[in-house]
Coordinates of C-alpha atoms in Angstrom, one line a residue:
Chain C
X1 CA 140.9 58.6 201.4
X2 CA 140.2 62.1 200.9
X3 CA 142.5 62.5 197.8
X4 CA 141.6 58.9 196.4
X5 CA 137.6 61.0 195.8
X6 CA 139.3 64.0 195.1
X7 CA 140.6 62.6 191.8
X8 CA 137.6 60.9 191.0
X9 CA 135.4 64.4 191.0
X10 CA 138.6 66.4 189.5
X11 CA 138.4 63.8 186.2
X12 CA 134.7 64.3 186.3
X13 CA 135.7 68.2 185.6
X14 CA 134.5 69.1 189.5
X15 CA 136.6 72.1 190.7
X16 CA 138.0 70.9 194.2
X17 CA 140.0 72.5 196.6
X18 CA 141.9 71.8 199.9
X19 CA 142.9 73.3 203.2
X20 CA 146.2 71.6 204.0
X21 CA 147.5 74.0 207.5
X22 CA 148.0 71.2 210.2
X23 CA 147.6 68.6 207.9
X24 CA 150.2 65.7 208.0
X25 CA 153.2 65.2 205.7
X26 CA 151.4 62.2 203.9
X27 CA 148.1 63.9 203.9
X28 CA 149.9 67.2 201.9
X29 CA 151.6 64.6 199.8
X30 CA 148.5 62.9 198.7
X31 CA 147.0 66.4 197.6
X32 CA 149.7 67.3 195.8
X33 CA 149.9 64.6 194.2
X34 CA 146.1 64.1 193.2
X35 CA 146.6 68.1 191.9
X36 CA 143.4 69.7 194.1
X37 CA 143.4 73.7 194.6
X38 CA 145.1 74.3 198.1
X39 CA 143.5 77.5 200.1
X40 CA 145.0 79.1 202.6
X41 CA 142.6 78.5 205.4
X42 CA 139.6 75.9 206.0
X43 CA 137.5 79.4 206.4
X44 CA 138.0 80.3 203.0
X45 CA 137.8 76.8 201.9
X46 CA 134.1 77.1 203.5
X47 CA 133.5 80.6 201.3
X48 CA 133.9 79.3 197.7
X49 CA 132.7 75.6 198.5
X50 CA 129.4 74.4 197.4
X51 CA 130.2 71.3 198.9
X52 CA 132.7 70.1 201.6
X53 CA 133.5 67.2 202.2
X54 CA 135.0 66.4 206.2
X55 CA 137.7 63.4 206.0
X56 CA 140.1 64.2 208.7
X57 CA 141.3 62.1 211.7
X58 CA 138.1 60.8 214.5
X59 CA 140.1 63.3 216.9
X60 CA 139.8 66.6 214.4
X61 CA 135.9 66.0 213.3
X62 CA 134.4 68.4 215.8
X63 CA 137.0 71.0 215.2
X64 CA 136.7 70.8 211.9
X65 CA 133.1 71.7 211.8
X66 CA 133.4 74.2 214.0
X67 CA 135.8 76.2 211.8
X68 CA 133.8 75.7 208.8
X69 CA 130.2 75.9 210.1
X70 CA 130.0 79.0 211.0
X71 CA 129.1 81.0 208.0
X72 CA 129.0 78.4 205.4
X73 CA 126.7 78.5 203.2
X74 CA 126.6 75.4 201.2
X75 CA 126.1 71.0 202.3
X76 CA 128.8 69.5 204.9
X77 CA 129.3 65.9 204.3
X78 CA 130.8 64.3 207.1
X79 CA 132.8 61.6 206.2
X80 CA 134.9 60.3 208.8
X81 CA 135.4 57.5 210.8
X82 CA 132.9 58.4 214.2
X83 CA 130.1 57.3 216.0
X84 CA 126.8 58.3 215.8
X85 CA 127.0 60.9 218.7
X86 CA 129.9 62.3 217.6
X87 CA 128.6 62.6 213.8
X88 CA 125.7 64.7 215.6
X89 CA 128.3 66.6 217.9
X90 CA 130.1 67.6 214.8
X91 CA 127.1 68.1 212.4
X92 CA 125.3 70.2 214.7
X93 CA 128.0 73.1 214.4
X94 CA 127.0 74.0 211.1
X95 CA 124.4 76.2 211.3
X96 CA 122.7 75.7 208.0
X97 CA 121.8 72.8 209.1
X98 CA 122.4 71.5 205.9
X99 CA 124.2 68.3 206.6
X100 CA 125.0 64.7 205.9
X101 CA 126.2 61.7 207.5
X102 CA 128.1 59.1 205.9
X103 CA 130.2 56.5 205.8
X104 CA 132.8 55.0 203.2
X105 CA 132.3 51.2 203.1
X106 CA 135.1 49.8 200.9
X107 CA 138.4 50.0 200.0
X108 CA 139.2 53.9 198.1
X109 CA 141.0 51.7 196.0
X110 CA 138.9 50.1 194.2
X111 CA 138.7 53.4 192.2
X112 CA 135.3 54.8 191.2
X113 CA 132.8 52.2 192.8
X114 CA 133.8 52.4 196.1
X115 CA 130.5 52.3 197.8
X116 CA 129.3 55.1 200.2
X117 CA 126.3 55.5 202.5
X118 CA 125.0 58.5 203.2
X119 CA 121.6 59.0 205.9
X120 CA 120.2 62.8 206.9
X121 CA 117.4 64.9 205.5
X122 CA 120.1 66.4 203.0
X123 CA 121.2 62.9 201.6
X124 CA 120.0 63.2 198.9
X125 CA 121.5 66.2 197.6
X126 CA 125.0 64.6 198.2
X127 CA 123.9 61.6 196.5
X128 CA 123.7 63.9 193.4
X129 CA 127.3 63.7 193.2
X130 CA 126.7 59.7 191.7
X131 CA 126.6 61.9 188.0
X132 CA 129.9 62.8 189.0
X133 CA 131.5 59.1 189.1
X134 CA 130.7 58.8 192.8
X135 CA 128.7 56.0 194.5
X136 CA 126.5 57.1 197.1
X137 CA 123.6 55.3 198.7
X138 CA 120.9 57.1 200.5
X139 CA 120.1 54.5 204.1
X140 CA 117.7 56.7 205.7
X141 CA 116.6 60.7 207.0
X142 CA 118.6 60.7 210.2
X143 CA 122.1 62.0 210.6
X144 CA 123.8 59.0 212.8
X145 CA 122.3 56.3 210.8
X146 CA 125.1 55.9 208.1
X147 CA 127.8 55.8 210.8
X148 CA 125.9 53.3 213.1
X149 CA 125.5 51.1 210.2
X150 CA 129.4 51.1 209.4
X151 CA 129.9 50.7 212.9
X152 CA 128.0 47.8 213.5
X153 CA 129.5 46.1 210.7
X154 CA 133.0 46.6 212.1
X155 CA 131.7 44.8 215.3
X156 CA 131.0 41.9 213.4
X157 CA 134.0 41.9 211.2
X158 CA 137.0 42.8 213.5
X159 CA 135.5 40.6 216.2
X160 CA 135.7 37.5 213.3
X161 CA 139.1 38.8 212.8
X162 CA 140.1 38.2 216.9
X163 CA 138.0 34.7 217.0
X164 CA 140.3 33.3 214.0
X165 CA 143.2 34.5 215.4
X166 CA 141.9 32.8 218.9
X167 CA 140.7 29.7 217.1
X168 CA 143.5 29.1 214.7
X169 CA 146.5 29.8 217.1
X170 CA 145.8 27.3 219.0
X171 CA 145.4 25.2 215.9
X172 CA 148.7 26.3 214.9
X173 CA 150.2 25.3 218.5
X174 CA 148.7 22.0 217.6
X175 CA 149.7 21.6 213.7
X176 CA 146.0 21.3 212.6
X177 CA 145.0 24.8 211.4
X178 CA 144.7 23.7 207.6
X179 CA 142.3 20.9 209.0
X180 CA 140.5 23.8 210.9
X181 CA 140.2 26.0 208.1
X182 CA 139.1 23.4 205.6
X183 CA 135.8 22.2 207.9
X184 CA 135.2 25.7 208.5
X185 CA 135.1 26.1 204.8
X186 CA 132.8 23.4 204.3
X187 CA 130.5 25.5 206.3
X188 CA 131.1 29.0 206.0
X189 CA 131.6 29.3 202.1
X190 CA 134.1 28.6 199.3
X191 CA 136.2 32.0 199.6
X192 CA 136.1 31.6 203.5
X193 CA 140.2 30.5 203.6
X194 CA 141.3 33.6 201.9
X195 CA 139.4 36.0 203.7
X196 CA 140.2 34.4 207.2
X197 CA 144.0 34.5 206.4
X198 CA 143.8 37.9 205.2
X199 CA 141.8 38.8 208.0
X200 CA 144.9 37.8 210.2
X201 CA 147.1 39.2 208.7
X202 CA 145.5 42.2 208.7
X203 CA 144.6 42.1 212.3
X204 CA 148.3 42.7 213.1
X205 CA 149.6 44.3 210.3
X206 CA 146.7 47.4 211.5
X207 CA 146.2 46.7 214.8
X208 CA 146.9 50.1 216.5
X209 CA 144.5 51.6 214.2
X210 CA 141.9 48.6 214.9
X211 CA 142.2 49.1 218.7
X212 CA 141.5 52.8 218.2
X213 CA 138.3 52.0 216.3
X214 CA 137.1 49.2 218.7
X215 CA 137.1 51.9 221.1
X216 CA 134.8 54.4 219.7
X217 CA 132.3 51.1 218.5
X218 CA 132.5 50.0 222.0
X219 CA 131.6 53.6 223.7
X220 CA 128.6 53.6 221.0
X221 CA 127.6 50.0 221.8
X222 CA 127.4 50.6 225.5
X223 CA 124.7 52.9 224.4
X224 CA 122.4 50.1 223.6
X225 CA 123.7 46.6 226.0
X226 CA 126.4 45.9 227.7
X227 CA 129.0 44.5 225.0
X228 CA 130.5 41.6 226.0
X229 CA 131.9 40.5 223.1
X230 CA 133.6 43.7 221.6
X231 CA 134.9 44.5 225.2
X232 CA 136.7 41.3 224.1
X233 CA 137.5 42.3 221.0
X234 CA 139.4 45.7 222.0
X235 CA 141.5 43.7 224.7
X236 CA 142.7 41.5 222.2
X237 CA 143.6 43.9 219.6
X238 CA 145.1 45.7 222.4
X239 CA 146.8 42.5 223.3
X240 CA 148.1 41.9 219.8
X241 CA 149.5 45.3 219.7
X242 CA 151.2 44.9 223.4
X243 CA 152.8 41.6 221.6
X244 CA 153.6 42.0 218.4
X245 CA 154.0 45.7 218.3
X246 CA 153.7 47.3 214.8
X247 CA 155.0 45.3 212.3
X248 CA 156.9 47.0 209.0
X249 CA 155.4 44.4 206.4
X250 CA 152.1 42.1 206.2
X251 CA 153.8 38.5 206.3
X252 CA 152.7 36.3 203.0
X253 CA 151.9 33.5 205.2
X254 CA 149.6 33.9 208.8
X255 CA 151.8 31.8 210.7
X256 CA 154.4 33.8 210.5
X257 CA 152.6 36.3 212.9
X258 CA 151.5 33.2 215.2
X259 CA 155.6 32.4 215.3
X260 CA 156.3 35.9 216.4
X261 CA 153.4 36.1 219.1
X262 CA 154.7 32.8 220.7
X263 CA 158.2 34.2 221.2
X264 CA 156.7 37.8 223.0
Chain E
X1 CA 122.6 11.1 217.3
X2 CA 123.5 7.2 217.7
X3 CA 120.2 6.2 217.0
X4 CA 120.7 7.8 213.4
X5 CA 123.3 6.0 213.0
X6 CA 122.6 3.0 214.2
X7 CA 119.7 2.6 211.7
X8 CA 122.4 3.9 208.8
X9 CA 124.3 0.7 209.3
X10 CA 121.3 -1.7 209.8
X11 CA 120.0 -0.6 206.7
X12 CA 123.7 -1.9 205.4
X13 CA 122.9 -5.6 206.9
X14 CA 124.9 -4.6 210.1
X15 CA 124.0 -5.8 213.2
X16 CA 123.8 -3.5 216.0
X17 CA 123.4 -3.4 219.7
X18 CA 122.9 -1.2 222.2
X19 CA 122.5 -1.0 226.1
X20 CA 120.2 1.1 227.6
X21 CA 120.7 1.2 231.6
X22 CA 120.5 4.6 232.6
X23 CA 120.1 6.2 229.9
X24 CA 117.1 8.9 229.2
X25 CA 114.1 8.5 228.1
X26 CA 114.4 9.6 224.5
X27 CA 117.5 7.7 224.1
X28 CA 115.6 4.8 224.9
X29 CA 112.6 5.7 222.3
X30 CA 115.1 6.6 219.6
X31 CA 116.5 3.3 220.4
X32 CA 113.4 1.7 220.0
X33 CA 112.2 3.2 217.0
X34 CA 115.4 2.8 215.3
X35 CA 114.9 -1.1 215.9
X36 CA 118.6 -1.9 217.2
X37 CA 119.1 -5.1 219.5
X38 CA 119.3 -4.3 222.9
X39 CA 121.5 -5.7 225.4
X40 CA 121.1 -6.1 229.2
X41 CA 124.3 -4.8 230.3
X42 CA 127.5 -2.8 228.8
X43 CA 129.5 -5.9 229.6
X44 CA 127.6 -8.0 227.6
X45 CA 127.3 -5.3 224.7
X46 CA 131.7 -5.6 224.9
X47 CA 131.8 -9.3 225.0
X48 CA 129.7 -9.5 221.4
X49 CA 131.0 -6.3 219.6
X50 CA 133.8 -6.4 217.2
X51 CA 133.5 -2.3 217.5
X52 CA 131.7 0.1 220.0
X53 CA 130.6 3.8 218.9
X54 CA 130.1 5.5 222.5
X55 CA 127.9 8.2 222.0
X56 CA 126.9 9.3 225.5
X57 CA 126.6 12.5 227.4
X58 CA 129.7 14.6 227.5
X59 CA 129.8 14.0 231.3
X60 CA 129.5 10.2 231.1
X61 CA 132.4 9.7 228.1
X62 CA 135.3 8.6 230.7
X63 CA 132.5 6.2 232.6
X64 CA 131.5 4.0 229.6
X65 CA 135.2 3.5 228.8
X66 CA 135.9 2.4 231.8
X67 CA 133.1 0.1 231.8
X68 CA 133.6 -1.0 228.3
X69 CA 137.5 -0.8 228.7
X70 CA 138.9 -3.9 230.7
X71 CA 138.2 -7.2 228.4
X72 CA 137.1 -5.6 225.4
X73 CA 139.1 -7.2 222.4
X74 CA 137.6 -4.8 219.2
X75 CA 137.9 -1.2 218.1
X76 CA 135.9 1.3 220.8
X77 CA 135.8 5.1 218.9
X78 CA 134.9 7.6 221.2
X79 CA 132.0 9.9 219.1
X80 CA 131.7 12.1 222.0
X81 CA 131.5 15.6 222.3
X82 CA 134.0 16.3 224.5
X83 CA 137.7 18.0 224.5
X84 CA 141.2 16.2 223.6
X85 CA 142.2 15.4 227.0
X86 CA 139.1 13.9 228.1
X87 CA 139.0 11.7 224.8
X88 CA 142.6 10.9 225.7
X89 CA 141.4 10.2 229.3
X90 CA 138.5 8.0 227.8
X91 CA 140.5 5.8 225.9
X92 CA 143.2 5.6 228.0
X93 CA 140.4 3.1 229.9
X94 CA 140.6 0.9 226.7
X95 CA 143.2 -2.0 227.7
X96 CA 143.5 -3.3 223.8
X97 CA 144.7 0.2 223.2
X98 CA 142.8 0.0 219.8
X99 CA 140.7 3.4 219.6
X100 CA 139.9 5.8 218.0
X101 CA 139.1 9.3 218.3
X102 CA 136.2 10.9 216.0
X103 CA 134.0 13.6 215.6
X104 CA 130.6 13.9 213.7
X105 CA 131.1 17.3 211.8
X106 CA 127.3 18.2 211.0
X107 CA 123.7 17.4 211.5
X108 CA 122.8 13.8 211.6
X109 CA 119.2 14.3 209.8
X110 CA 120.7 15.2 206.2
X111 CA 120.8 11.0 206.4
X112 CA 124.2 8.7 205.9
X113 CA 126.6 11.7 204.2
X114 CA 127.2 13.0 207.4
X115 CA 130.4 13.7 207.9
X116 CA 132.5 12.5 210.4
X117 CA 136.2 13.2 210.6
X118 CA 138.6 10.5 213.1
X119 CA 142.0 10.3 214.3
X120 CA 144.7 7.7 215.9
X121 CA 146.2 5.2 214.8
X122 CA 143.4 3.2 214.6
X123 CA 141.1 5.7 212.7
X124 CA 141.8 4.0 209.6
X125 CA 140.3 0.9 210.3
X126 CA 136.7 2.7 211.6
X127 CA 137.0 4.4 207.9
X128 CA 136.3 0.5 207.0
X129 CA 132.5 1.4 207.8
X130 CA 132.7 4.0 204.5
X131 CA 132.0 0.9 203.0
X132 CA 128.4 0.6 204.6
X133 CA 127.2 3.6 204.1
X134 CA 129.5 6.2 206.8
X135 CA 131.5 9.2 205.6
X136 CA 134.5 9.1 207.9
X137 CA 137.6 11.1 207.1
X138 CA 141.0 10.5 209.0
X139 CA 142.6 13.5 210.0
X140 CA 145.3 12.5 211.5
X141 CA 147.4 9.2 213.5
X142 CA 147.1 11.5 217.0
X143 CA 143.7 10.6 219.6
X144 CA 142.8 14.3 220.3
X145 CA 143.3 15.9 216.7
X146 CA 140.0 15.1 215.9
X147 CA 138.2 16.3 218.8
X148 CA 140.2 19.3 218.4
X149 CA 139.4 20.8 214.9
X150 CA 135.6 20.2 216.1
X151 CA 136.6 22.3 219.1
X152 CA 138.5 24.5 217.4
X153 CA 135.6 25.3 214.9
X154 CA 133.1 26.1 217.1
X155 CA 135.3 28.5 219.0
X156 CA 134.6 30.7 215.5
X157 CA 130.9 29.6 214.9
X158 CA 129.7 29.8 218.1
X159 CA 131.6 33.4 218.8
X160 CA 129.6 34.7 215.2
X161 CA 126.6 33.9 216.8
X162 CA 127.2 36.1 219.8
X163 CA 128.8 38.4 217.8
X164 CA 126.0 38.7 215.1
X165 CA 123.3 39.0 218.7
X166 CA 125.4 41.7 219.9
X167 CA 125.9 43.7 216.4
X168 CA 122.3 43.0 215.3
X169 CA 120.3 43.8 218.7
X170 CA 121.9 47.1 218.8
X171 CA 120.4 47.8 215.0
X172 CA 117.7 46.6 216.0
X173 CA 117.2 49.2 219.0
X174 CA 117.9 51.8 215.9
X175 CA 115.9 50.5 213.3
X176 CA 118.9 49.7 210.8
X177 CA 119.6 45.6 211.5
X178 CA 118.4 45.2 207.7
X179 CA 120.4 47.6 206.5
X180 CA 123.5 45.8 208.5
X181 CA 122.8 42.5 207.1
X182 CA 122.6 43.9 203.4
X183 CA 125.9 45.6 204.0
X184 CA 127.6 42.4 205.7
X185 CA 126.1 40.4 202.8
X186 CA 128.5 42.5 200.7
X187 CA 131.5 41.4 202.1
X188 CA 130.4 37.7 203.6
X189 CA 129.2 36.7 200.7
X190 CA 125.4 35.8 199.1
X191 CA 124.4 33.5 201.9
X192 CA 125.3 35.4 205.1
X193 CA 122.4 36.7 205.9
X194 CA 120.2 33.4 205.7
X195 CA 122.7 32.1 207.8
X196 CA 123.3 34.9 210.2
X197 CA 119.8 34.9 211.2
X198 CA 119.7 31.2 211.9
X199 CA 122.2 31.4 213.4
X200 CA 120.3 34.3 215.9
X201 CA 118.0 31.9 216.4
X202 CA 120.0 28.9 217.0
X203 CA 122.1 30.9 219.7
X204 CA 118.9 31.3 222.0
X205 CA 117.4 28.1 221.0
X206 CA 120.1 25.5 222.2
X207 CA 121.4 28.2 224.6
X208 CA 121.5 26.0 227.6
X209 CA 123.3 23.1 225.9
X210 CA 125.9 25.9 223.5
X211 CA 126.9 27.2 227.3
X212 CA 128.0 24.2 228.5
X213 CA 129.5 23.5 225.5
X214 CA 131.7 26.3 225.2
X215 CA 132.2 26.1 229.0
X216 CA 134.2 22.8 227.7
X217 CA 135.9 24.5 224.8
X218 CA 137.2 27.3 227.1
X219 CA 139.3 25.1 229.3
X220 CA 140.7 23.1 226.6
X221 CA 141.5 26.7 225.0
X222 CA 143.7 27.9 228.0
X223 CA 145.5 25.3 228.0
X224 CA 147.2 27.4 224.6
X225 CA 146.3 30.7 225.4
X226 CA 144.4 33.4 226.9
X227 CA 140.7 32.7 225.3
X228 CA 139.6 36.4 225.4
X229 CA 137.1 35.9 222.3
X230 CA 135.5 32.6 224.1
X231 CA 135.2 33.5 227.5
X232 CA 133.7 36.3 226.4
X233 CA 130.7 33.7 223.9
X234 CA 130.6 31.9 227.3
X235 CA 129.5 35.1 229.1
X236 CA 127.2 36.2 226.4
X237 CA 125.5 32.4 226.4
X238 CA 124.9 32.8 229.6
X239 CA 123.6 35.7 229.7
X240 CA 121.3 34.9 227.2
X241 CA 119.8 32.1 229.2
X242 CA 119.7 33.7 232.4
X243 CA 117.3 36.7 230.6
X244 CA 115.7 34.4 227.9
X245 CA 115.2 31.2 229.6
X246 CA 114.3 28.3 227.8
X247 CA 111.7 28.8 224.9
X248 CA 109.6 26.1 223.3
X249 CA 109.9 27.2 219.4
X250 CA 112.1 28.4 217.5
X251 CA 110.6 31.9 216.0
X252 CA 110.6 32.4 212.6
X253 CA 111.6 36.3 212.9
X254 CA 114.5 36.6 215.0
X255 CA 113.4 40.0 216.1
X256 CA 110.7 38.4 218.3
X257 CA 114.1 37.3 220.1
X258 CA 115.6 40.7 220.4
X259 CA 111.9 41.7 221.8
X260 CA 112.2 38.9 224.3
X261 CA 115.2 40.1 225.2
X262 CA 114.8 43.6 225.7
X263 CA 111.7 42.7 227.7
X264 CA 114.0 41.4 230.6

């Protein structure tokens, strides 16, 4: 993720550098491949950086404040996957106060555009970085905001994910899944089919990493009702996981994953 | 439901009968109004009908077979909303064995399109009435199938609505539910949000009649799996009624439900 922007603001002739000490093997390869500066330590990183921007795993997004907040002088853009709370936890180690919450919304892939959203009094300023190639979207003046909004999403979208999969298995035990996809069609749009298979597929094929982010949505959720329906949603991705297990390639066709969750 | 019907194929030159012993109220003013013949007893309704649409309360499907059933000599399709092995259980009562399993896919108001998908052996000779007016699709040659895929379907639709109450009434609480919708819209496509918020509504509107409802679709589920998703709907629906009770209108902002709700 990190390396995917990195190459973006390195072809917009932005000077970026990385800290890479504890970093994982596919994380180092990914800077070296994308050609960033690598300093020797994230407190160094923090001394020559006008900007940094946090991507690191949920786990490491306190820490990594903490090493860098310190004496930093410049804005700290948290980027990474949290929840509100922990956003704040993290953001409120820089002692600048100069920072932003936000949230990538789309696939890094998709090159330039990928969409970002950004909330905190300093949004703003990171949102100058569009004139760099970026896409940045300003949702509001309070760190927590961007996050909650990406998390909220995700309650809607990986709990469609775990109601297709409970829908159309039992479709599949009784041979009329296409029927069930095509009157859901009829109601739910023309490019419904495609997304719902791919929305299987993908509930498998990531479904360690789903059940680790269902987690921190549900913690944040029960901030605000008791959430019955994502309390679902984690024990069936936790379900799926106990199953299936992790799976080396996404199938071409959904069924394939229904065929190997009948024989666990 | 069979009222609208019922004045469909009059308006073809089709004569049509009912009984009304027992039944409520409305039924019998929807009856009226819709100007069909009425007959003094279900027996007498068998003896004169070359076919029989039962279109009764899901609790009183198996009972109008069975009355209907014995002597009958036409086609009897079974339009009720109920699961596979009730409609099995149903027709089993049918001694002719010609019957039909069917399921009316949408809203009966948007006139004589309203689609209706059937299944059995005999499904294809109901399609017959596509010729006055109906839109009947065979499905399949199996009673059940038909039942099933409108089962099946609102295992998704009616877990979205719990899942957009649960996702939205948190942003709500924070201020950011517009901001939610916008970036759903992105990925569900240019109608979601119209129908995500109608689908709010809806949810606490029919929320008596959606529980029991899903309370059906929930045993017919476990008969294939675990339902984690829909046990969870059929929590939330209940929920929902038990803290929102029965309302008279339908609001046109579905915040004032979310207010309503937080009030309890």
């Amino acid at each position: 993720m990190a390396s995917a922007l990195a190459r973006i603001l390195k072809s917009e002739g932005v000077e970026v550098y990385t800290c890479l000490a504890g970093r994982s093997t596919k994380t180092v390869e990914l800077a070296q491949y994308s050609g960033v500066n690598i300093c020797p330590s994230s407190h160094q990183l923090a001394d020559i950086s006008d900007i940094v921007l946090a991507a690191v795993v949920p786990a490491q997004a306190v820490n990594v404040a903490k090493i860098i907040g310190k004496n930093f002088k410049g804005l700290y853009v948290d980027l990474n996957n949290v929840s509100p709370s922990t956003v704040k936890e993290a953001l409120h180690q820089i002692s600048n106060g100069k920072t932003v919450d936000a949230a990538i919304m789309g696939s890094v892939t998709r090159g330039e555009s990928v969409p970002i959203i950004a909330s905190g009094k300093y949004a703003s300023d990171f949102a100058e970085l569009n004139r760099l190639g970026m896409n940045i979207e300003v949702v509001g003046d309070e760190v927590g905001q961007a996050s909650a909004v990406k998390m909220l999403r995700s309650v809607y979208t990986k709990g469609v994910s775990a109601l297709l999969f409970e829908s159309l298995y039992a479709a599949y035990q009784m041979k009329i899944d296409d029927l069930v996809l095509k009157y859901l069609a009829e109601t739910e749009g023309p490019n419904f089919t495609e997304l719902a298979t791919s929305r299987i597929k993908n509930s498998i094929f990531h479904g360690e990493r789903r059940t680790q982010e269902i987690g921190e949505v549900l913690n944040f959720l029960s901030e605000y009702e008791d959430p019955l329906m994502t309390q679902a949603t984690f024990n069936f991705f936790r379900l799926i996981v106990d199953q299936v297990g992790p799976i080396e390639k996404k199938p071409d066709d959904y069924r394939e994953l229904f065929r190997k969750f009948s024989e666990k």
